[in-house]
mmCIF file of C-alpha atoms and ligand atoms in Angstrom:
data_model
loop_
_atom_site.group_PDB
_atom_site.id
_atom_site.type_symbol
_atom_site.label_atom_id
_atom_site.label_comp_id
_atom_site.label_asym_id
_atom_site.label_seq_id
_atom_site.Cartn_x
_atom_site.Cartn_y
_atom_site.Cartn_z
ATOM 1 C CA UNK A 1 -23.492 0.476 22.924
ATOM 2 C CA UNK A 2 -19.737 1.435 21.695
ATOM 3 C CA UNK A 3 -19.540 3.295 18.945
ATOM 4 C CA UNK A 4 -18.182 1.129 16.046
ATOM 5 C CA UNK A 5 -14.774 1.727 15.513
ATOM 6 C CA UNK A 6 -13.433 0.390 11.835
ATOM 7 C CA UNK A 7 -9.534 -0.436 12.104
ATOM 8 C CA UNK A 8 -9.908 -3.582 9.165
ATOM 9 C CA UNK A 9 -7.894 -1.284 6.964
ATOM 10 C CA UNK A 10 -7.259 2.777 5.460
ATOM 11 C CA UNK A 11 -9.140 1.397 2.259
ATOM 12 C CA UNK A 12 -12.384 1.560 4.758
ATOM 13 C CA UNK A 13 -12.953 5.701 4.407
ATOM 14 C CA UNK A 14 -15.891 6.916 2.847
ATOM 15 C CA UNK A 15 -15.791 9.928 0.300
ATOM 16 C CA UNK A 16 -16.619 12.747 2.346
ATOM 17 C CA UNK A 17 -18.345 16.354 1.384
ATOM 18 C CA UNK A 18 -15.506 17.558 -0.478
ATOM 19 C CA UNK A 19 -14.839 14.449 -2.295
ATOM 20 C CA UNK A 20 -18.010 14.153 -3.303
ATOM 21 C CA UNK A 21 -18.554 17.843 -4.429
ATOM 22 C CA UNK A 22 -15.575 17.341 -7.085
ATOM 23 C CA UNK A 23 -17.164 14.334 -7.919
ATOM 24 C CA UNK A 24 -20.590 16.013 -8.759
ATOM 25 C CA UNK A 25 -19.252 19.043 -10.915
ATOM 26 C CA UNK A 26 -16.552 17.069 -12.909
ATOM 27 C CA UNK A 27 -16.123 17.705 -16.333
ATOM 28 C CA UNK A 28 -15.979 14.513 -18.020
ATOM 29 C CA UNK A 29 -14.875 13.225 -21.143
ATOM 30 C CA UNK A 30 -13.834 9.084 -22.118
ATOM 31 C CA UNK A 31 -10.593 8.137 -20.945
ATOM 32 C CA UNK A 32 -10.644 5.471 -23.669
ATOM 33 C CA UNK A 33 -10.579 8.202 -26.355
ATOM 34 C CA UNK A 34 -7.596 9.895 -23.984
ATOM 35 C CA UNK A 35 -9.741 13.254 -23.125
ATOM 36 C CA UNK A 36 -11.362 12.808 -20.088
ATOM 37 C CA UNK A 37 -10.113 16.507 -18.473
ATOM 38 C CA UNK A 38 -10.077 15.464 -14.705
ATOM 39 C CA UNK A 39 -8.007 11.971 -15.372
ATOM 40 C CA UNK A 40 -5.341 14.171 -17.824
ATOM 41 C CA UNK A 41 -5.261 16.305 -14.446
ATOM 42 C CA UNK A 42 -4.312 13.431 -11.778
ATOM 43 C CA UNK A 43 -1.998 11.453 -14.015
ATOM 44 C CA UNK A 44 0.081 14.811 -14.558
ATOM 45 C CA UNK A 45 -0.327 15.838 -10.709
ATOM 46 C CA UNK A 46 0.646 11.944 -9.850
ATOM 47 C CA UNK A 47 3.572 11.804 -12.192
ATOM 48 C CA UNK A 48 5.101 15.328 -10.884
ATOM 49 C CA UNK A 49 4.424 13.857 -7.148
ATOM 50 C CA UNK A 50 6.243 11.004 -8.106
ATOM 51 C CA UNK A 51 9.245 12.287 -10.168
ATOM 52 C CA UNK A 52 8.352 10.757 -13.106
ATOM 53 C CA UNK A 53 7.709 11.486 -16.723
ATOM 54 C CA UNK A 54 4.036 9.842 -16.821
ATOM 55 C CA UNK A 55 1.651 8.354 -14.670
ATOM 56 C CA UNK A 56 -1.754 6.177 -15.546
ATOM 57 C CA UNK A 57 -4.571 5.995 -13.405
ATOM 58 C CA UNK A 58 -5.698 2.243 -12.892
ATOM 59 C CA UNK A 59 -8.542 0.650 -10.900
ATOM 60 C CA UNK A 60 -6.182 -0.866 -8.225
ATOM 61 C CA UNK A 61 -2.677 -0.988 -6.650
ATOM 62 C CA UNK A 62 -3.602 -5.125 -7.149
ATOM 63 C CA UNK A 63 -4.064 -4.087 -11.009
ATOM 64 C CA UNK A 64 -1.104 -1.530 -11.490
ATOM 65 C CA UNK A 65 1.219 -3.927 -9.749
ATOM 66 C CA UNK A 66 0.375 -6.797 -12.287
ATOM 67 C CA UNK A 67 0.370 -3.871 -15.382
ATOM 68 C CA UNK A 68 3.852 -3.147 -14.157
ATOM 69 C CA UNK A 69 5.254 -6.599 -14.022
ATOM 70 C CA UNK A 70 3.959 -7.229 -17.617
ATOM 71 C CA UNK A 71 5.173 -3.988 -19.195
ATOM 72 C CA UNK A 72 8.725 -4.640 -17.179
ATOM 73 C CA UNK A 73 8.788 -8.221 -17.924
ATOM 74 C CA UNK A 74 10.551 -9.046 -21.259
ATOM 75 C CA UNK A 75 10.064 -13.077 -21.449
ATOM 76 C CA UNK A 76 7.821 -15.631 -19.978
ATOM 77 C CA UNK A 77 9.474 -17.701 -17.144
ATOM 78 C CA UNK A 78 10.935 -13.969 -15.846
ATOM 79 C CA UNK A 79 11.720 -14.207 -12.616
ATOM 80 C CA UNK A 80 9.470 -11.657 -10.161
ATOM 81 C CA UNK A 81 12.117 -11.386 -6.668
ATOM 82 C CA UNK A 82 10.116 -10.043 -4.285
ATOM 83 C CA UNK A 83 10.153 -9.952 -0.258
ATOM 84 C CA UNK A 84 7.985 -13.251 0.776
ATOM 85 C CA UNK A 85 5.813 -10.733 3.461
ATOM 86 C CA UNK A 86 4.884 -8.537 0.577
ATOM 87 C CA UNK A 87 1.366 -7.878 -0.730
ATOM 88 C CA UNK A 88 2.965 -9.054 -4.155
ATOM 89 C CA UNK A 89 4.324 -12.227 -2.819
ATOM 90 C CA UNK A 90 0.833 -12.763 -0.134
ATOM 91 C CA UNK A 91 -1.879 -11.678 -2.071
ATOM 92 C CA UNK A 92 -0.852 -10.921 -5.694
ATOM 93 C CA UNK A 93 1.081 -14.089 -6.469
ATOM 94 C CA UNK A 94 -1.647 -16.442 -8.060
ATOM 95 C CA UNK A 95 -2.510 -13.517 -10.468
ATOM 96 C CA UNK A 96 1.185 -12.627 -11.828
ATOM 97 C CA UNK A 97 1.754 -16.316 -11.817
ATOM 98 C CA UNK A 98 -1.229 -16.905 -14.167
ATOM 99 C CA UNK A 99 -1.237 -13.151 -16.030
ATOM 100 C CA UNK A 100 2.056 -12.477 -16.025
ATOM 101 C CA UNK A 101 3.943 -15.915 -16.102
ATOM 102 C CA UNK A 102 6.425 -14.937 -14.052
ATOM 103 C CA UNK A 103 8.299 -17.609 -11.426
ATOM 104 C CA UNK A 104 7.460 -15.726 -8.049
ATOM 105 C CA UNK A 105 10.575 -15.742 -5.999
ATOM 106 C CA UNK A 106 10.128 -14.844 -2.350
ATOM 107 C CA UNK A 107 13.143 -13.282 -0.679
ATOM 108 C CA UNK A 108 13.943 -13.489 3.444
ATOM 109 C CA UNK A 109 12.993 -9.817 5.166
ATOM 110 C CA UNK A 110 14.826 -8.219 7.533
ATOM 111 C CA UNK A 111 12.655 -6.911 10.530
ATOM 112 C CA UNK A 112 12.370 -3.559 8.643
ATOM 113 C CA UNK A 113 10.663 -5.268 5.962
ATOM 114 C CA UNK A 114 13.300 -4.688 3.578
ATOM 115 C CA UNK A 115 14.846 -7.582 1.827
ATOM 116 C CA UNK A 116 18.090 -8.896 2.811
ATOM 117 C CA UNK A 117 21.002 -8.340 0.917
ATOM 118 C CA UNK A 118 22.206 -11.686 0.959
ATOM 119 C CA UNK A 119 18.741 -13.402 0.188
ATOM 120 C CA UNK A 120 18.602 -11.258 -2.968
ATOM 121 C CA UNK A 121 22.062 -11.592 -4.173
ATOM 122 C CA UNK A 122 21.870 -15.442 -3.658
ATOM 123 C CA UNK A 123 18.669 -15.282 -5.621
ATOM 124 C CA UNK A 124 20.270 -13.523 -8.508
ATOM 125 C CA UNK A 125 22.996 -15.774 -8.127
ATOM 126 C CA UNK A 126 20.696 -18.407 -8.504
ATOM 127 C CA UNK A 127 19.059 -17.194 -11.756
ATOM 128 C CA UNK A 128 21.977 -16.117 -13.158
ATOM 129 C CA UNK A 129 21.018 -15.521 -17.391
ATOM 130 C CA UNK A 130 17.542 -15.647 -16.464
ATOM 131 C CA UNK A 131 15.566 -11.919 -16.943
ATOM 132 C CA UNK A 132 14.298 -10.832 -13.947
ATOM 133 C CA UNK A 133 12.459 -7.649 -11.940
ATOM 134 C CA UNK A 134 12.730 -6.815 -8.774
ATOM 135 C CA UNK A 135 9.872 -5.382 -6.739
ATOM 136 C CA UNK A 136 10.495 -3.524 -3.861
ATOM 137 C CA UNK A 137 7.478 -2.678 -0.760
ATOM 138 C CA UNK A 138 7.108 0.276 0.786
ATOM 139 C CA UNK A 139 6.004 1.035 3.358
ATOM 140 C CA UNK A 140 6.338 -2.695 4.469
ATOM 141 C CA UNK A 141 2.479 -3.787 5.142
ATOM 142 C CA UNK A 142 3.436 -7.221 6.866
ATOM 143 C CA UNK A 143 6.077 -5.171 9.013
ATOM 144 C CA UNK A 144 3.967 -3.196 10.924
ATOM 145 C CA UNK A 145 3.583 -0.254 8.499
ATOM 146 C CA UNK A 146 7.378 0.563 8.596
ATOM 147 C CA UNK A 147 8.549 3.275 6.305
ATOM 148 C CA UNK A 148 12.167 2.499 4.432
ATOM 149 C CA UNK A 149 14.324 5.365 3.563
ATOM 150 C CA UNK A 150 16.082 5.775 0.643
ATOM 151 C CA UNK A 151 19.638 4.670 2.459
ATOM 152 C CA UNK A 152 17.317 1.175 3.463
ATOM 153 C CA UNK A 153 16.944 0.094 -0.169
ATOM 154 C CA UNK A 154 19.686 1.810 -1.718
ATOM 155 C CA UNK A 155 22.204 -1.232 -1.652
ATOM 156 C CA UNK A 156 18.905 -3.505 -3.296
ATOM 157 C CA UNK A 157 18.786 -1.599 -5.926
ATOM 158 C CA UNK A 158 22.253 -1.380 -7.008
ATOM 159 C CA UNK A 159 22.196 -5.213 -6.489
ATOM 160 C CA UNK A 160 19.810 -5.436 -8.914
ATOM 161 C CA UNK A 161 21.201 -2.981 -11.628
ATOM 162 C CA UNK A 162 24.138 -4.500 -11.317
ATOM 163 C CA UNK A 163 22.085 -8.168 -12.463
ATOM 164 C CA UNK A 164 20.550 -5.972 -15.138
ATOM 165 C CA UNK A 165 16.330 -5.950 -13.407
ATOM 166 C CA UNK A 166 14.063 -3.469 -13.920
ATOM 167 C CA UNK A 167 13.126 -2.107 -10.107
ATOM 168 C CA UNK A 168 9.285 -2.047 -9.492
ATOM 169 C CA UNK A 169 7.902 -0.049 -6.124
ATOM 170 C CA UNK A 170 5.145 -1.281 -4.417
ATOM 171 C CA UNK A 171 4.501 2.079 -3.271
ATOM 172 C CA UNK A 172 0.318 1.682 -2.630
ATOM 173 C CA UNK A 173 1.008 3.234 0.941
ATOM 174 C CA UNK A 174 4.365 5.246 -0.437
ATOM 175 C CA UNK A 175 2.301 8.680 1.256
ATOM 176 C CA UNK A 176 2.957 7.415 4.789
ATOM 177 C CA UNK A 177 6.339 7.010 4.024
ATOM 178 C CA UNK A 178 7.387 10.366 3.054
ATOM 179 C CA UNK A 179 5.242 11.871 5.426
ATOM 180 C CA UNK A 180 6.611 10.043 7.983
ATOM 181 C CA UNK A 181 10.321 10.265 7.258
ATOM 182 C CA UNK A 182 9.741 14.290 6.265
ATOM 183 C CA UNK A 183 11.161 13.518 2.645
ATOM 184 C CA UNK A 184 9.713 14.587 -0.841
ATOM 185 C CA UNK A 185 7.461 10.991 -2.447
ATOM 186 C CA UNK A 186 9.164 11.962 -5.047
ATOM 187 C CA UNK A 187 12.887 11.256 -3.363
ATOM 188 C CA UNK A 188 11.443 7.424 -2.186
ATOM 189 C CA UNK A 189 10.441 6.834 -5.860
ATOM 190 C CA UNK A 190 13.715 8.184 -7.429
ATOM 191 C CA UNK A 191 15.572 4.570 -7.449
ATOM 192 C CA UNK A 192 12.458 2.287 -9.092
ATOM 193 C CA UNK A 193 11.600 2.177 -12.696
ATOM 194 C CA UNK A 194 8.012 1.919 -12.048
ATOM 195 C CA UNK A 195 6.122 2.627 -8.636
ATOM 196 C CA UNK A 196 2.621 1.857 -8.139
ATOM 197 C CA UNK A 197 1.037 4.374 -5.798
ATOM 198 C CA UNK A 198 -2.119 3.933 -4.153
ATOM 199 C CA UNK A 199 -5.046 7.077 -4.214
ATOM 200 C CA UNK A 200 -7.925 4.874 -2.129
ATOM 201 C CA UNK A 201 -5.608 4.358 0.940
ATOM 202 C CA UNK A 202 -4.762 6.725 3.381
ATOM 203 C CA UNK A 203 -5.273 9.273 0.946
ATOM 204 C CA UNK A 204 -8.927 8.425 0.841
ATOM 205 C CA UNK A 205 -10.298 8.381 -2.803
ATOM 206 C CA UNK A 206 -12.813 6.016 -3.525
ATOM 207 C CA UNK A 207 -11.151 4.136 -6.015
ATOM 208 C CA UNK A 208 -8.096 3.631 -7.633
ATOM 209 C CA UNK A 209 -4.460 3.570 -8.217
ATOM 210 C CA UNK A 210 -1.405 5.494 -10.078
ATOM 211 C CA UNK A 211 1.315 3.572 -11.662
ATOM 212 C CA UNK A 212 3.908 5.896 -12.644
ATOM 213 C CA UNK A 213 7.604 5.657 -14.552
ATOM 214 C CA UNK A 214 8.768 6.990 -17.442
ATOM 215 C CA UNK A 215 6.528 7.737 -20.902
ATOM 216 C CA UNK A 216 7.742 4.620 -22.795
ATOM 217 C CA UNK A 217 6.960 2.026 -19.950
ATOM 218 C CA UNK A 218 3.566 4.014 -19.219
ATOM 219 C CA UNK A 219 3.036 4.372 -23.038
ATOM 220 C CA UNK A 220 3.583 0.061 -22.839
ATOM 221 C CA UNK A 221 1.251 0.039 -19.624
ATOM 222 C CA UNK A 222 -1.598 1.976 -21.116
ATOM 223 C CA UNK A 223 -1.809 -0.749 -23.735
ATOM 224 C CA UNK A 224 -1.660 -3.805 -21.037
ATOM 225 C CA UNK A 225 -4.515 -1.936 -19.658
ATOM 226 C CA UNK A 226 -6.772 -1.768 -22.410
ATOM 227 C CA UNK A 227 -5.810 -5.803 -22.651
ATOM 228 C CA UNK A 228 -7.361 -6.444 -18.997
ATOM 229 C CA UNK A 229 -10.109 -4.669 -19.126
ATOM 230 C CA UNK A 230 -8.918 -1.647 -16.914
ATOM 231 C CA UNK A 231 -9.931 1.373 -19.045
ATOM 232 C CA UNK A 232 -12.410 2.881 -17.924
ATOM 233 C CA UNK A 233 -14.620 5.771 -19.163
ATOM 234 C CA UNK A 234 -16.262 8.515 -17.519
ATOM 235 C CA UNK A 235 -13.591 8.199 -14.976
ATOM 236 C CA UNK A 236 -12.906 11.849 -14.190
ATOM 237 C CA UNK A 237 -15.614 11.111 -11.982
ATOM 238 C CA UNK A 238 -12.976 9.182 -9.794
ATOM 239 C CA UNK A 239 -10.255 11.187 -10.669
ATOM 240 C CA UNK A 240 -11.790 14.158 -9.472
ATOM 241 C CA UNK A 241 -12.157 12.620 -5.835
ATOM 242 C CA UNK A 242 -8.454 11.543 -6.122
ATOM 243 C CA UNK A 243 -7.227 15.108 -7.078
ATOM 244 C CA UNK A 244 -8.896 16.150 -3.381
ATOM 245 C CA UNK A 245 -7.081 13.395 -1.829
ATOM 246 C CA UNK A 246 -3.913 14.692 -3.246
ATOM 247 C CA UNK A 247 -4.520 17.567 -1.736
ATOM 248 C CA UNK A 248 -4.323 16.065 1.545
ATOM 249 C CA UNK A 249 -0.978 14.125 1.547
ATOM 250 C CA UNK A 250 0.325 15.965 4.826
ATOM 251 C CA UNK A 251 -2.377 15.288 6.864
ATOM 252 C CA UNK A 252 -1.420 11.925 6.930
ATOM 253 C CA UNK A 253 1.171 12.926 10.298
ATOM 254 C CA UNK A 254 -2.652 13.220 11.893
ATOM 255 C CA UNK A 255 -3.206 9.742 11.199
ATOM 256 C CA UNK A 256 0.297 8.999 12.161
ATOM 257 C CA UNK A 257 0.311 10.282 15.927
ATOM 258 C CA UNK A 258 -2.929 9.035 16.459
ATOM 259 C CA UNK A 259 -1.644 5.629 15.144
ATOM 260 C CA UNK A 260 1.852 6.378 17.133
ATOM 261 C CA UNK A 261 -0.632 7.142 20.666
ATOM 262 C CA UNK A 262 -2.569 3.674 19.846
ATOM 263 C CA UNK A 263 0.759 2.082 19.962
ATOM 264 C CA UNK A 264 1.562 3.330 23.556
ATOM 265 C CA UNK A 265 -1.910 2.537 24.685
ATOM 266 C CA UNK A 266 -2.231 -1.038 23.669
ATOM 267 C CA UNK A 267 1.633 -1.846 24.647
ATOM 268 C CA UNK A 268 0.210 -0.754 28.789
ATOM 269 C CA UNK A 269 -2.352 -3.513 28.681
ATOM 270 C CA UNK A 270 -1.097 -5.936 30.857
ATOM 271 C CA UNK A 271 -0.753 -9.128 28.391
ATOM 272 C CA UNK A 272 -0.653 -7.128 25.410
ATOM 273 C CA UNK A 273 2.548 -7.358 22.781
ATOM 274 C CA UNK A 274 2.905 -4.358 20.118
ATOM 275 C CA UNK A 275 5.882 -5.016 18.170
ATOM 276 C CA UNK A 276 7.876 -1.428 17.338
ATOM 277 C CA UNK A 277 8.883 -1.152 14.026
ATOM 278 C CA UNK A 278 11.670 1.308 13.465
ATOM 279 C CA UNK A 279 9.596 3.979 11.825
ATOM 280 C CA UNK A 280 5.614 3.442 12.545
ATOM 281 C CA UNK A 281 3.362 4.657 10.497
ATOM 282 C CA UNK A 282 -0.537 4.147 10.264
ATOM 283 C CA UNK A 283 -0.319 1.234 11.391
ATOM 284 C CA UNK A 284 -0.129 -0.766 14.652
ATOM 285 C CA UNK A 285 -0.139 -4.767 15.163
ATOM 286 C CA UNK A 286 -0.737 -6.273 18.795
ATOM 287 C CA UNK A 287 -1.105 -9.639 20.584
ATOM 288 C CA UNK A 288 -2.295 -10.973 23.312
ATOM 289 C CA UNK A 289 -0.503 -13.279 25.502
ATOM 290 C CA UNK A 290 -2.607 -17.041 24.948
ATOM 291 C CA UNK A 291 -5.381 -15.637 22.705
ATOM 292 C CA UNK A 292 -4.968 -16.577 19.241
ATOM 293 C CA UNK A 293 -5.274 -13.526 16.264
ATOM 294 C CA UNK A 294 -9.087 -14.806 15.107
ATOM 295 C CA UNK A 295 -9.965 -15.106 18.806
ATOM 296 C CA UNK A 296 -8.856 -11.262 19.906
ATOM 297 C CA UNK A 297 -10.559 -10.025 16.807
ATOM 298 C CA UNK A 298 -13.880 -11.495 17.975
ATOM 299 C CA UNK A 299 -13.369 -10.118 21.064
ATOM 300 C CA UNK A 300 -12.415 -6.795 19.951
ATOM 301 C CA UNK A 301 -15.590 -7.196 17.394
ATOM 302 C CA UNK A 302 -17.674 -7.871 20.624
ATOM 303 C CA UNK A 303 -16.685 -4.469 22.069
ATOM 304 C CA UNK A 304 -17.087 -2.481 18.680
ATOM 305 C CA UNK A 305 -13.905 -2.804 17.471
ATOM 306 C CA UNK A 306 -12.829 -3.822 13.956
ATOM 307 C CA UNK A 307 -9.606 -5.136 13.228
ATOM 308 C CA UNK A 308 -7.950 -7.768 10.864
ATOM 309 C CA UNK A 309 -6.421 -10.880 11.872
ATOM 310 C CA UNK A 310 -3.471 -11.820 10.381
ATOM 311 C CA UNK A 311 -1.425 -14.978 10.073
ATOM 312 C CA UNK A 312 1.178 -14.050 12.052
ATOM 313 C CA UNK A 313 -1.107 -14.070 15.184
ATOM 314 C CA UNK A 314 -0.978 -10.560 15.430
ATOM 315 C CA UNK A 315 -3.720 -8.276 14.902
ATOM 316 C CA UNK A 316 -4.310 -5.536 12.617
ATOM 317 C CA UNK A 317 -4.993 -1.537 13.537
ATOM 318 C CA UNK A 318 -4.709 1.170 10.431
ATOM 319 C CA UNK A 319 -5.891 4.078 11.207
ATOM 320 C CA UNK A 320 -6.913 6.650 8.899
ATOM 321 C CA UNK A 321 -8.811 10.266 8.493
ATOM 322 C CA UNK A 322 -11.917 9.128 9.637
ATOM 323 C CA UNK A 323 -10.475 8.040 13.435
ATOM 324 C CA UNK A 324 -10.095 10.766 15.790
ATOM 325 C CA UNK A 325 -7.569 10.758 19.077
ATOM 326 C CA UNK A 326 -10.249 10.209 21.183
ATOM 327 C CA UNK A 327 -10.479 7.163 19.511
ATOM 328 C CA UNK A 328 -7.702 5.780 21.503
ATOM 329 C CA UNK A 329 -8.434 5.287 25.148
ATOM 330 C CA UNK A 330 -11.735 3.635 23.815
ATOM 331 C CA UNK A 331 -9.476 1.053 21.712
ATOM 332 C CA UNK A 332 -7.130 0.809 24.535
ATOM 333 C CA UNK A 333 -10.122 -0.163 27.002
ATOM 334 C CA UNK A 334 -12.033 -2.597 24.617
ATOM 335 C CA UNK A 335 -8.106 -4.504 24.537
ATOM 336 C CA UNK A 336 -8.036 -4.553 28.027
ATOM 337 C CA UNK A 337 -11.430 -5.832 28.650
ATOM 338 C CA UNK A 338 -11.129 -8.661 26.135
ATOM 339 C CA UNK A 339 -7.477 -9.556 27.554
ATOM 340 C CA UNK A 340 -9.199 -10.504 30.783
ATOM 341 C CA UNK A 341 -12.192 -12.291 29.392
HETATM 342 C C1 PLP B 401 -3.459 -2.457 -0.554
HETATM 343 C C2 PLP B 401 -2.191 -2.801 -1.223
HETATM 344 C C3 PLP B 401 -2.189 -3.282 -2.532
HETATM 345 C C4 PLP B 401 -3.460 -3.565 -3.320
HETATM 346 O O1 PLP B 401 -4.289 -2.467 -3.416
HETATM 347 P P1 PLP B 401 -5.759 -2.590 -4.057
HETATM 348 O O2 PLP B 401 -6.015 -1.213 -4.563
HETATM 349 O O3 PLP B 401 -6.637 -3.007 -2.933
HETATM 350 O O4 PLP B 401 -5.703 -3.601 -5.148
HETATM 351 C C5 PLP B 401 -0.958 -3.566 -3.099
HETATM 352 N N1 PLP B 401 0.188 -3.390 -2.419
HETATM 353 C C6 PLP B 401 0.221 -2.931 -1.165
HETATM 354 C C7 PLP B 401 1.538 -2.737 -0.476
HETATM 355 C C8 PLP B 401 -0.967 -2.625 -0.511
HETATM 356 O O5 PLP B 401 -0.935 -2.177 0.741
#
């Protein structure tokens, strides 16, 4: 029997010794109350990582993304401009939609996953004396995991300022990106006004999610919150995992070559498509030439292999701390037995 291999997503790590030693001796207070020691800790760690003034530790990327919108939002019927293969635009528009009351506008991608230019200028155009934000992805999760640099989304953001938006970054997998360009997170965060960054992905923690900007806007956010339900007490607990996964940020290049040798593998099955995006990195997408994205992942699934299918017909690999590089030519074998089935 193969071993089971989980590639569904870098969510799907388990708290390991260490993680679960800080979680055992934490000092704990009530965040609610605002002197919980271990939370204090991570939003000050978070917010120097990030170059900003504060930071606020939040159940999940889904929920600081939605905090953010409302605390940048001024008005009802503000317009959210956001690329259409985002998780904001995918899987987060019914919730700002209803919680927010924003007007979701999806913007055209280029095949970096940044937006282009001319699709957000038109759309700015388009609103013109409307508030909006604009929320930027990255790295680009519906792009294969690419990484933007800072010269990528540079001309978005000026387009923006120039409208007057407030610039949100979707930065849940924001790690990978720095890590895989060789640049400080806190140089990818500079441009945005807010970022949301991400402690239960490839960085491992069990739970939950940093939004950070300056102290007013985090001051506003801390509030919104309280509103939705999001404080939480005793959560030094979970801060106190997340500290450990800080810790860890540069081993993400591990999870990076073994992601970049997956790549290589899959693309020499015969039949087998693995789209390059221009800077890979956890994760790799592949199809198979005639066999739809459900039908490969049963396949795969068959052979102990775990991966999502997406709409695009390709299929999903992330790879995170918990997959080792001899991972790979087991992956690469269960592909090429289920291309020939
Ligand atoms: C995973 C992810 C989210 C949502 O994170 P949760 O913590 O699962 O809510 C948001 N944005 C991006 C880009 C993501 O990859």
């Amino acid at each position: 029997m193969t071993p089971l291999l989980d590639f569904r997503s870098d969510t799907r790590t388990a708290p390991d010794r260490a993680m679960r030693a800080a979680m055992a001796g934490a000092e704990v207070g009530d965040d609610a109350y605002g002197d919980d020691p271990r939370v204090l800790e991570l939003e000050a760690a978070g917010a120097r990582l990030l170059g900003k003034e504060a930071a606020l530790f939040l159940p999940s990327s889904t929920m600081a993304n939605l905090v953010a919108v409302l605390a940048a939002a001024p008005a009802p019927g503000t317009r959210l401009l956001t690329g259409a293969e985002t998780h904001l635009a995918r899987m987060e528009g019914e919730g700002v939609r209803r919680f927010a009351r924003v007007e979701l506008v999806e913007l055209a991608q280029r095949d970096d996953g940044a937006p282009e230019p001319a699709a957000l200028a038109g759309a700015l155009r388009a609103g013109a004396g409307r508030p909006a934000v604009l929320s930027l992805e990255n790295t680009c999760m519906l792009h294969h995991g690419n990484a933007l640099a800072p010269a990528d989304l540079a001309p978005l953001v000026e387009l923006g300022r120039a409208h007057g938006c407030p610039v949100h970054l979707d930065g849940a997998r924001l790690a990978n990106a720095a890590v895989a360009l060789g640049l400080p997170v806190a140089e990818l965060a500079a441009p945005a006004d807010s970022v949301t960054f991400c402690l239960a992905k490839g960085l491992g923690a069990p739970v939950g999610s940093l939004l950070c900007a300056d102290a007013d806007f985090v001051a506003r956010a801390r509030e919104l919150r309280l509103q939705l339900g999001g404080t939480m007490h005793q959560s030094g607990v979970l801060a106190a995992a997340a500290l450990e996964g800080l810790e860890r940020l540069d081993r993400l290049a591990e999870d990076h070559a073994v992601a970049a040798a997956l790549a290589e593998g899959l693309a020499s099955v015969p039949g087998a498509r693995v789209p390059r995006p221009p800077r890979r990195t956890n994760i790799v997408t592949v199809k198979l030439n005639g066999v739809d994205a459900g039908d490969l992942h049963e396949r795969l699934a068959d052979r102990g292999v775990l991966v999502l299918p997406l709409p695009d017909g390709n299929v999903r690999f992330v790879v995170h701390r918990e997959h080792r590089p001899q991972a790979v030519p087991l992956v690469v074998r269960a592909l090429a037995e289920a291309a020939i089935q």
